Short mmCIF file of C-alpha atoms in Angstrom, two decimals:
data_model
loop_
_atom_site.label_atom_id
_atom_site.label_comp_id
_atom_site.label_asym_id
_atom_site.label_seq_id
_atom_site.Cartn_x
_atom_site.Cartn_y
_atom_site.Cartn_z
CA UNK A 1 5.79 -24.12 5.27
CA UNK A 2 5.73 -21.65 2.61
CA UNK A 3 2.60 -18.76 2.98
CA UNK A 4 0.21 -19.85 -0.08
CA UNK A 5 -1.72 -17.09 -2.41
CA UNK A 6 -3.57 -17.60 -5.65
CA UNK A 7 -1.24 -15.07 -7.20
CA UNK A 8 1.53 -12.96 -6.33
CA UNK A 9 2.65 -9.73 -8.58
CA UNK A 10 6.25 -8.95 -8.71
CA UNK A 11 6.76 -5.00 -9.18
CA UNK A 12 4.46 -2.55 -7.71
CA UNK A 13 4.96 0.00 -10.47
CA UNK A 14 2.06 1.05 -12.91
CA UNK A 15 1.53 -2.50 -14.40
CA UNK A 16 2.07 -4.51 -11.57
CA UNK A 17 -0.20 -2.36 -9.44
CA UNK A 18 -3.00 -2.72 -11.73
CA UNK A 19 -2.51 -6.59 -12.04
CA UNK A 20 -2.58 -6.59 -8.09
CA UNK A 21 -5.76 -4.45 -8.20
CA UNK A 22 -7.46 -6.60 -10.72
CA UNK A 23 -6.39 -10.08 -8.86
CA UNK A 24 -7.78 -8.97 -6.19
CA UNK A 25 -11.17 -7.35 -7.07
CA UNK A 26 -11.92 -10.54 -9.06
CA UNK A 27 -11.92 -12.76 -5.36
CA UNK A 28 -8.27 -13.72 -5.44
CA UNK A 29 -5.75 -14.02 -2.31
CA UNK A 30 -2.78 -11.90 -3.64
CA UNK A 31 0.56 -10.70 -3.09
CA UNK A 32 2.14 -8.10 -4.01
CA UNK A 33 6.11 -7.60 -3.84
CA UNK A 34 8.20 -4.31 -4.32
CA UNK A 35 11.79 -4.42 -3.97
CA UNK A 36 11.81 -0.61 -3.13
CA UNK A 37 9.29 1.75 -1.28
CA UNK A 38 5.92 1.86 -2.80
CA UNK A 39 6.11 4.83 -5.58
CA UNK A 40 9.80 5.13 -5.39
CA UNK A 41 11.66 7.01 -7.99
CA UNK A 42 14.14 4.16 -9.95
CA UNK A 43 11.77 3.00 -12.04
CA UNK A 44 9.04 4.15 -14.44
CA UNK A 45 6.14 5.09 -12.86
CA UNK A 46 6.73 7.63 -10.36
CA UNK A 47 5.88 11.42 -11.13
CA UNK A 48 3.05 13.49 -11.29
CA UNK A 49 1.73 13.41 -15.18
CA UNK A 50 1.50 10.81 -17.97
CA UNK A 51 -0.06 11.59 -21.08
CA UNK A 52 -3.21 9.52 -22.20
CA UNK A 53 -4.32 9.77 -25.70
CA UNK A 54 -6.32 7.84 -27.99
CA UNK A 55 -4.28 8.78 -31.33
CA UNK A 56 -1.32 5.90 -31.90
CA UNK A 57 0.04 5.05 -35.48
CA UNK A 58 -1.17 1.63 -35.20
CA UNK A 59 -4.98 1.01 -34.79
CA UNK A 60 -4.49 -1.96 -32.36
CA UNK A 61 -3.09 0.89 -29.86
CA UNK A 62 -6.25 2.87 -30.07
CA UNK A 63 -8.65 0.04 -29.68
CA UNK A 64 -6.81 -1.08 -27.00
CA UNK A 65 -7.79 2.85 -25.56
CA UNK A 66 -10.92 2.33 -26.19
CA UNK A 67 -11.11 0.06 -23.74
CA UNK A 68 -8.87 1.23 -21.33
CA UNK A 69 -10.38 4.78 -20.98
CA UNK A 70 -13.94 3.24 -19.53
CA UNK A 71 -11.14 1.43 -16.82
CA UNK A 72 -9.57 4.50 -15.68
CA UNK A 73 -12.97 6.60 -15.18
CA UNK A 74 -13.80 3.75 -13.31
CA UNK A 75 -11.11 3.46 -11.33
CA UNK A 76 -11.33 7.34 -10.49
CA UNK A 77 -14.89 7.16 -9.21
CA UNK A 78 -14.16 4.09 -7.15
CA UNK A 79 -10.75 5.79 -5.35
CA UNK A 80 -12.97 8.42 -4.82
CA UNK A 81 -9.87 11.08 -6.66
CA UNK A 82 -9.02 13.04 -9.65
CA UNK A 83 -6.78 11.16 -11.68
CA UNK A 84 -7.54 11.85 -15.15
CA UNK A 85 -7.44 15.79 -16.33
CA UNK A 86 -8.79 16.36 -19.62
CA UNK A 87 -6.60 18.95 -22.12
CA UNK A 88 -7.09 17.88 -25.09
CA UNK A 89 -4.36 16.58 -27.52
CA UNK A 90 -2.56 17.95 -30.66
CA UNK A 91 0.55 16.51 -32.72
CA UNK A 92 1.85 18.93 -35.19
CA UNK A 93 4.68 18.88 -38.02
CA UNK A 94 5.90 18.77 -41.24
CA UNK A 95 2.60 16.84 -43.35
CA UNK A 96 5.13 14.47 -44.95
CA UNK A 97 7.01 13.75 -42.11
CA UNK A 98 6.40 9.54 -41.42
CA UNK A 99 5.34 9.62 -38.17
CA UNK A 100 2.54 12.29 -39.17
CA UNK A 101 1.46 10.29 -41.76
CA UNK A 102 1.38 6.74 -40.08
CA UNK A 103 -0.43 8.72 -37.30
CA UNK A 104 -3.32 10.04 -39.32
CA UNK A 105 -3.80 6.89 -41.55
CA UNK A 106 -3.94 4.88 -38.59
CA UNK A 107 -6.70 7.61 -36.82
CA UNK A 108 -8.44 7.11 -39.92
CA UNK A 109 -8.55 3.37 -40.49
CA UNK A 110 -9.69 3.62 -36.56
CA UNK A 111 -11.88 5.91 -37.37
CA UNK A 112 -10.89 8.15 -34.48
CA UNK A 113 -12.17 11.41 -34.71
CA UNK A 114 -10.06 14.60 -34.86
CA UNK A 115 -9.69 17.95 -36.44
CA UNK A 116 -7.06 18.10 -39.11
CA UNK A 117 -5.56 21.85 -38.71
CA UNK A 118 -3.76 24.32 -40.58
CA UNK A 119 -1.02 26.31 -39.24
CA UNK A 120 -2.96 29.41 -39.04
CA UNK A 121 -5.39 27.11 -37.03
CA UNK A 122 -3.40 26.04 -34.79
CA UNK A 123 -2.33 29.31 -33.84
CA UNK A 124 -5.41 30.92 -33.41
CA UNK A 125 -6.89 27.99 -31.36
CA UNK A 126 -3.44 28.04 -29.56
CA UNK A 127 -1.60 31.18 -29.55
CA UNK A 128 1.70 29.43 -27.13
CA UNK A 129 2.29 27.98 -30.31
CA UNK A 130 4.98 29.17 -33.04
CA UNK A 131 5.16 26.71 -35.93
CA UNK A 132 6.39 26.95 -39.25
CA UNK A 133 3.96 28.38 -42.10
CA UNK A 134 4.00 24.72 -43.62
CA UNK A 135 3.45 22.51 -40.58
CA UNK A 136 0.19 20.76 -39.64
CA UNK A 137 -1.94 19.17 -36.66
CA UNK A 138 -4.23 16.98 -35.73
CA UNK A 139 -5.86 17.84 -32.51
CA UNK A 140 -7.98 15.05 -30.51
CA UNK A 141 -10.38 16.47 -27.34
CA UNK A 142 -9.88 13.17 -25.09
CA UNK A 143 -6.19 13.50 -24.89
CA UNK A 144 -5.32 14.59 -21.53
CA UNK A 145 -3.14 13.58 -18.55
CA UNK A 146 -3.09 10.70 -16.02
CA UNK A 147 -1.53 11.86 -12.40
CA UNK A 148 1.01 8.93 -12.24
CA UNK A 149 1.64 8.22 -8.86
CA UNK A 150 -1.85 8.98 -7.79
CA UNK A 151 -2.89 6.64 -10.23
CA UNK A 152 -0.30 3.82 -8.98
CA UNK A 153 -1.13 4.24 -5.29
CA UNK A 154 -4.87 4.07 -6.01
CA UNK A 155 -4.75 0.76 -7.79
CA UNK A 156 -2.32 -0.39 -4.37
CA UNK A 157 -5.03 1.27 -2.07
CA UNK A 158 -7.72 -0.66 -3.61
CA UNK A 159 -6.03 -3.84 -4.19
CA UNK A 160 -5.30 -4.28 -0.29
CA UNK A 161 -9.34 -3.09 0.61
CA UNK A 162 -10.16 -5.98 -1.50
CA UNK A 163 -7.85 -7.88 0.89
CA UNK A 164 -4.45 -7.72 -1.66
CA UNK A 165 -1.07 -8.01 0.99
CA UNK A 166 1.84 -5.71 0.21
CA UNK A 167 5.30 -6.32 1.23
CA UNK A 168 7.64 -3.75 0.21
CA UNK A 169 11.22 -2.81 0.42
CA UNK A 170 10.91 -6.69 -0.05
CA UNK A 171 13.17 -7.78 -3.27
CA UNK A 172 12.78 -11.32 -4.87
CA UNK A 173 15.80 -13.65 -4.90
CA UNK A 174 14.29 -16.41 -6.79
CA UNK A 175 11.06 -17.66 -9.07
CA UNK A 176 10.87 -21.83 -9.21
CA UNK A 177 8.04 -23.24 -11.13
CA UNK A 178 6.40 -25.88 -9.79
CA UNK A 179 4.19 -28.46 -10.21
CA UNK A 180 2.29 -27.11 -8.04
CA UNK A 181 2.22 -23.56 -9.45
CA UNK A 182 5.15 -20.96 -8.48
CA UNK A 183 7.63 -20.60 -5.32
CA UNK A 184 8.94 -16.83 -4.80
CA UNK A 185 11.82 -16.22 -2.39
CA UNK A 186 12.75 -13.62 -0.63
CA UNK A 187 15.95 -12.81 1.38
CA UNK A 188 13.43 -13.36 4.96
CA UNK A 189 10.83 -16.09 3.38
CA UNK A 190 9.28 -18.35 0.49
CA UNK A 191 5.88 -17.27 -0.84
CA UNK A 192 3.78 -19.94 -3.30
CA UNK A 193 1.27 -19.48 -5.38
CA UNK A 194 -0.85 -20.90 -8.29
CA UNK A 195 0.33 -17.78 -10.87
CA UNK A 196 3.20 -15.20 -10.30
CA UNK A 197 3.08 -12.23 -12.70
CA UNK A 198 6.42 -10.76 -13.27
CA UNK A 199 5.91 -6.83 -13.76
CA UNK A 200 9.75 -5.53 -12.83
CA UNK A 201 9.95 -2.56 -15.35
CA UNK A 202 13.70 -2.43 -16.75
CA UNK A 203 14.82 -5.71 -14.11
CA UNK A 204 12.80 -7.29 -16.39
CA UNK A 205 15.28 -9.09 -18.22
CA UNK A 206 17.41 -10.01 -15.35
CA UNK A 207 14.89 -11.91 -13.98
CA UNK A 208 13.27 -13.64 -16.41
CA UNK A 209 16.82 -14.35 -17.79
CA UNK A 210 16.20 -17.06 -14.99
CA UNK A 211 13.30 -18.90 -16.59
CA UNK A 212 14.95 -19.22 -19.83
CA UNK A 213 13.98 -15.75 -21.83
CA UNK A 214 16.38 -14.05 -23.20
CA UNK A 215 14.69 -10.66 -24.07
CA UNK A 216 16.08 -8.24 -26.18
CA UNK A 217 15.47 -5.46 -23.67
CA UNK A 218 17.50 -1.95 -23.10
CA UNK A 219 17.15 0.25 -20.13
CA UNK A 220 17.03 4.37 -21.33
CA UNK A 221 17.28 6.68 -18.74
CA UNK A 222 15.25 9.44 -20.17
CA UNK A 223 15.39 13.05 -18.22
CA UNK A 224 12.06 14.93 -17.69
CA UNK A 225 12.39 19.25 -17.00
CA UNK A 226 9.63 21.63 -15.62
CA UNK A 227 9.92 24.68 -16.40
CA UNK A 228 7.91 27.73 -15.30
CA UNK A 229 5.98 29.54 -18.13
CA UNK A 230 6.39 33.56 -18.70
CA UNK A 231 2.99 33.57 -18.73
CA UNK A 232 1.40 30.61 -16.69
CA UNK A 233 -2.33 31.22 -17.45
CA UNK A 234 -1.22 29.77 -21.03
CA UNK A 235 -0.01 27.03 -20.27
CA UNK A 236 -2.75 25.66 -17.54
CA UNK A 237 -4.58 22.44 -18.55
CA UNK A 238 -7.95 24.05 -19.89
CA UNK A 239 -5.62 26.13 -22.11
CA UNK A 240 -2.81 24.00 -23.12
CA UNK A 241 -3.30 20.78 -24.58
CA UNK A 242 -0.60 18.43 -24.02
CA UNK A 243 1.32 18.27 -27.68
CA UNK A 244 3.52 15.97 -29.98
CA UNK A 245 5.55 17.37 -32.21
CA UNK A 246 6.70 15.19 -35.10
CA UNK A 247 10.08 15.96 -35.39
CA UNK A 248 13.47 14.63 -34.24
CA UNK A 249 16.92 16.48 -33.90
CA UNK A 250 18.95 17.72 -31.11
CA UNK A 251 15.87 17.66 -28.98
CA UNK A 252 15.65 13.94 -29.70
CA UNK A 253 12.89 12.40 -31.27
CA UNK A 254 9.38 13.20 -30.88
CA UNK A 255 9.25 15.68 -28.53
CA UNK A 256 6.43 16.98 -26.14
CA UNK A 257 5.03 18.72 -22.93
CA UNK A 258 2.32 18.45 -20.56
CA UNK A 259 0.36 21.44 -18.48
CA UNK A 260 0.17 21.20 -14.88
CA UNK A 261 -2.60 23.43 -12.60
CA UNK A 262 0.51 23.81 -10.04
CA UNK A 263 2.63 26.52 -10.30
CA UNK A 264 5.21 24.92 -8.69
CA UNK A 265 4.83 21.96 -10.50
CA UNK A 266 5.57 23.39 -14.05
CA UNK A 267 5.08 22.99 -17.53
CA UNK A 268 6.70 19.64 -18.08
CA UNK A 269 8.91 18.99 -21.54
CA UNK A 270 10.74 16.06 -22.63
CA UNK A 271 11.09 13.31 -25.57
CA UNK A 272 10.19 9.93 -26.55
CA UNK A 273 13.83 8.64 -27.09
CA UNK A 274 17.00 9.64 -27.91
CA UNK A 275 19.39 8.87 -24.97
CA UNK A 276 22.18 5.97 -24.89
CA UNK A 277 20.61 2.92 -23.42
CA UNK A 278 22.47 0.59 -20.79
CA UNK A 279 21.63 -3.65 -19.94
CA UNK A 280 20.66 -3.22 -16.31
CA UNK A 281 19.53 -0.40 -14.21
CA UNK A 282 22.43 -0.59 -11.93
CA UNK A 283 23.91 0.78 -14.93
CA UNK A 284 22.17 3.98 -14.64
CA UNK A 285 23.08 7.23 -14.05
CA UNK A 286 20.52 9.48 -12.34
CA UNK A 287 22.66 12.36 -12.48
CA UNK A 288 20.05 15.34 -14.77
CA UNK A 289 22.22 15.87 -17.69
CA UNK A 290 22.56 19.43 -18.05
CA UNK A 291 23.21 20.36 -21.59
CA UNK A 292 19.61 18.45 -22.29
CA UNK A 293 18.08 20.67 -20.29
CA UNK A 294 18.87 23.95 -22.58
CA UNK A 295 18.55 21.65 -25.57
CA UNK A 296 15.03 21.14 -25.09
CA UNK A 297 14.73 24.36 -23.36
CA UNK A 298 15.92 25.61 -27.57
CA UNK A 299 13.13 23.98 -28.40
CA UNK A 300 10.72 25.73 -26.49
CA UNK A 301 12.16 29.26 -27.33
CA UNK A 302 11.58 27.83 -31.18
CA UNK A 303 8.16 26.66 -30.88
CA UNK A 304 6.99 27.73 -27.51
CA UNK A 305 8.62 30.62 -26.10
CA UNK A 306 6.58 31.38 -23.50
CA UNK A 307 7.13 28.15 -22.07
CA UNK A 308 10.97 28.57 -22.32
CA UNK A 309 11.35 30.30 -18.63
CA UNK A 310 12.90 29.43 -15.41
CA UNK A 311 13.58 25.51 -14.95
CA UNK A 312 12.03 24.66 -11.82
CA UNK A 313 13.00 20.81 -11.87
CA UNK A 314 14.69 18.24 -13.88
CA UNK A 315 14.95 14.39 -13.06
CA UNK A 316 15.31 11.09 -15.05
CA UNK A 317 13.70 8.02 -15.37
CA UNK A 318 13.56 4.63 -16.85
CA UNK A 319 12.47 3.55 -20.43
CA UNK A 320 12.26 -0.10 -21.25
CA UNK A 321 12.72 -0.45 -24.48
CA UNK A 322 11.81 -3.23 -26.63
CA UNK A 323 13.18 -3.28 -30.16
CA UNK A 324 9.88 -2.91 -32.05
CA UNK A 325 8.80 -1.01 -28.81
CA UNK A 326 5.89 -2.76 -28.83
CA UNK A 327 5.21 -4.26 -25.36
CA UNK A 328 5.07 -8.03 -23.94
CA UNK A 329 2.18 -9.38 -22.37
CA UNK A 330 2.14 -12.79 -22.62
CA UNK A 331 2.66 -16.55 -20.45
CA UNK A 332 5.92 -18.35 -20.37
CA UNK A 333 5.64 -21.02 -23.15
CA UNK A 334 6.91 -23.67 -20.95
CA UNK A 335 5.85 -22.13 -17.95
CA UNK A 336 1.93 -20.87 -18.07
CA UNK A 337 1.62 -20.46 -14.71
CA UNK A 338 4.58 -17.32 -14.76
CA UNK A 339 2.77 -14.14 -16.30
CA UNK A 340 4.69 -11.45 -17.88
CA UNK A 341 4.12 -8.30 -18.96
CA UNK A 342 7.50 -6.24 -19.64
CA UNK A 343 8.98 -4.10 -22.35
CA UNK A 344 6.35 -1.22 -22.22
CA UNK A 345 8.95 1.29 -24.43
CA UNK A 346 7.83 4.69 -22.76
CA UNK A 347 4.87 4.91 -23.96
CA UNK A 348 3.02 2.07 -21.51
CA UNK A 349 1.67 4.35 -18.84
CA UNK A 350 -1.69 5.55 -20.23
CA UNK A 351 -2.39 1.98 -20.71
CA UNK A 352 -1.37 0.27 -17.41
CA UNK A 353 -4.68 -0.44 -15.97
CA UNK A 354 -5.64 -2.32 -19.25
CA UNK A 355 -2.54 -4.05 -18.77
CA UNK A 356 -3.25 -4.90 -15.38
CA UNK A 357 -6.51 -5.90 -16.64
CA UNK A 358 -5.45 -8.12 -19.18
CA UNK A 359 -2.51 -9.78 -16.93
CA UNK A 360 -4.63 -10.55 -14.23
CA UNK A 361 -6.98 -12.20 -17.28
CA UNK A 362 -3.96 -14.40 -18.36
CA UNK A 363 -3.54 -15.09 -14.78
CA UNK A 364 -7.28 -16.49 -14.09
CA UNK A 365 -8.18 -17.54 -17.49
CA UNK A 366 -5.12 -18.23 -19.75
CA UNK A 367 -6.53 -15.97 -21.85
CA UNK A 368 -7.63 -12.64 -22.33
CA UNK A 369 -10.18 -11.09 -24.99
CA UNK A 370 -7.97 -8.24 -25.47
CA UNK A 371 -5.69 -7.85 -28.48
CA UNK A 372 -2.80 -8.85 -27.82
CA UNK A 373 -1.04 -9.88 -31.35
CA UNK A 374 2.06 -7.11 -31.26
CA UNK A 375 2.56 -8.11 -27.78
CA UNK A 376 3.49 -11.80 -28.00
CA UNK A 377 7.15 -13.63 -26.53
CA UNK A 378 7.27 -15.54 -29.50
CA UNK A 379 8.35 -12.73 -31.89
CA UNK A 380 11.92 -12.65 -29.83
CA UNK A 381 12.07 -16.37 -29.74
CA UNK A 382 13.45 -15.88 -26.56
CA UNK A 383 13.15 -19.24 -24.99
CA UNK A 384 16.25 -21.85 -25.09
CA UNK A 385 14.99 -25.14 -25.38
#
C-alpha cells in the first residue's frame, strides 16, 4: 500500500523548497522529492548570490516584492542565518534605451522610491563606475543579494523540523491523477497524496508533457564568472551595489554583477540572456565557454575596470525560459489537484519564497490572494483536450 501525504513537492530547488517549507509550517504531512543531491549544481538554484530588488518594468513584479521581502526577513530570523545582504541597487544606461524607460515608468506607477542620477552622480556616489557622459541611473537602497543555496537549504531545514520528509537522489518515474488525489512513482516505491506540486526547473516540460501541457519552454544554459577586483575594498557589498546595465551587445543583454564579502568568492558578472537555448537539459553542455568569459570580462574593462582582474571561477547554469518570460504558477485545468509552478525565466530567484508561498496556497486553498494574472497556463493554451 502506497505511503499517503497531504502533499508531495517534486524538485527541491528554490521554488520547490519553499512550497515544501510552506506545506509544512501550515500543519501538512509532506514530501519532498529531488532527483539529485539536495543543492546540486544542474539546475537553477545552486550558488552563492541572487540578486533581490524591488525595481521590475512591470508593477505586478514589484508588488509581488512587496510582499515577498517581509517573507524572506522572516525566514532569516527563524533559520537563525544571514541570508539577505543589503547593497543597494542601481541600473544605468542610455535614458532612451526601452528597458530604462519601461523600468522607471513602471517604478513610478508603483510608486517605488528611487533616486534618478546623473552621470556625474553616479560617479561620485560610485567611483568603480565608468559610464558614458550621456548615460543615466536609477539607484534603489533595498536592492541587495540573497545567498542562494543558504537560502534553499534553510527553507529544506525548516520544512523537515516542521516534520516535512525528504527523499533525495530519488527521481520520479510517473504522476497519475486520481480520484483520490495524486500517485507519484519512483523507481523503489509509489507515494499518494491529496496535491503534488510539480517544481522541476527546466524538466519542467518533460514532465508535465505527461499530463497533457505542452509548454512552450527552452532550457538556456547561462555561464556565471568571478573575478577578483584590482582593488577589492571597492567592490565589497557596503561599497558596491549590485548593478544593471541597460544595454545589450556582445556581452548579451542586460548585463550585471554582484559584490561578495569573500575574497575568494569574487566579484560575480554575467547577463540576463543571450545564449542558444536547447529542449531538455540532457541537452546541456556544462562545459564554461571561454570566449564569454573575456567578452564580459571587455565589459568590465569598459565600464568597470577595476573589476576586470584575475577570473577566479566560471560555471553555468540553467535558465527556463518562458516566451513572455513571465513565470507559471497555476493548477492543471483538468487536474486541480497537480500544482505547478515552472517557467521562472532567470529572473525567479529573489521571489521563490513568495512562490513557495503562493503554491503551497493553491495547494490548500485553490487559491491564492497573490497576483497572479501574468502567470496563468491558459495564455499557452497548453492543454490537448
Amino acid at each position: 500500500m502506497a505511503q499517503h501525504f497531504d502533499a508531495i513537492v517534486i524538485g527541491s530547488g528554490g521554488v520547490g523548497s519553499a512550497a515544501a517549507y510552506y506545506l509544512a509550517k501550515a500543519g501538512k504531512k509532506v514530501l519532498l522529492l529531488e532527483q539529485f543531491e539536495l543543492d546540486h549544481q544542474n539546475g537553477s538554484s545552486y550558488g552563492v548570490s541572487r540578486v533581490i530588488r524591488y525595481s521590475y518594468d512591470n508593477p505586478i513584479y514589484i508588488n509581488l516584492m512587496r510582499a515577498a521581502y517581509p517573507l524572506w526577513f522572516a525566514l532569516q530570523e527563524e533559520a537563525e542565518e544571514s541570508l539577505y545582504v543589503k547593497t543597494g541597487g542601481l541600473d544605468f544606461g542610455m535614458p532612451d534605451q526601452q528597458t530604462f524607460q519601461a523600468l522607471k515608468t513602471s517604478m513610478d506607477v508603483a510608486e517605488l522610491p528611487y533616486e534618478h542620477l546623473s552621470a556625474n552622480e553616479i560617479r561620485r556616489r560610485f567611483p568603480q563606475f565608468v559610464i558614458d557622459d550621456e548615460m543615466e541611473g536609477m539607484y534603489q537602497e533595498a536592492a541587495g543579494l540573497l545567498r542562494a543555496s543558504r537560502c534553499v537549504l534553510a527553507h529544506v531545514r525548516l520544512a523537515q523540523r516542521y516534520g516535512a520528509t525528504v527523499l533525495d537522489q530519488t527521481p520520479v518515474m510517473r504522476v497519475v491523477p486520481t480520484e483520490a488525489g495524486v500517485e507519484v512513482e519512483t523507481a523503489d516505491e509509489t507515494f499518494a497524496a491529496e496535491r503534488v506540486v510539480i517544481t522541476v526547473g527546466s524538466w519542467a516540460k518533460s514532465l508535465l508533457a505527461t499530463q497533457g501541457i505542452d509548454l512552450p519552454l527552452k532550457v538556456m544554459p547561462c555561464q556565471l564568472g568571478f573575478y577578483q577586483p584590482k582593488n577589492p575594498a571597492l567592490f565589497k557589498p557596503d561599497t558596491m551595489p549590485v548593478f544593471f546595465a541597460h544595454m545589450n551587445g556582445d556581452f548579451g543583454e542586460m548585463p550585471y554583477g554582484i559584490p561578495h564579502h569573500d575574497d575568494s568568492i569574487g566579484y560575480k558578472l554575467t547577463t540576463f540572456y543571450g545564449w542558444d537555448t536547447v529542449e531538455h537539459p540532457s541537452e546541456v553542455d556544462y562545459t564554461p565557454d571561454p570566449d564569454w568569459v573575456e567578452r564580459i570580462r571587455d565589459l568590465a574593462r569598459q565600464y568597470l575596470p577595476d573589476a576586470a582582474g584575475e577570473t577566479i571561477s566560471t560555471r553555468r547554469c540553467l535558465y527556463t525560459v518562458t516566451p513572455d518570460k513571465h513565470f507559471i504558477v497555476d493548477t492543471h485545468p483538468t487536474h486541480p489537484q497537480l500544482v505547478i509552478g515552472a517557467g521562472f525565466s532567470g529572473h525567479g530567484f529573489k521571489f521563490t519564497t513568495l512562490m513557495g508561498k503562493m503554491l503551497s496556497d493553491l495547494a490548500i486553498a485553490g487559491s491564492t490572494v497573490h497576483d497572479t494574472r501574468l502567470f496563468k497556463l491558459s495564455r499557452f493554451q497548453p492543454v490537448a483536450v
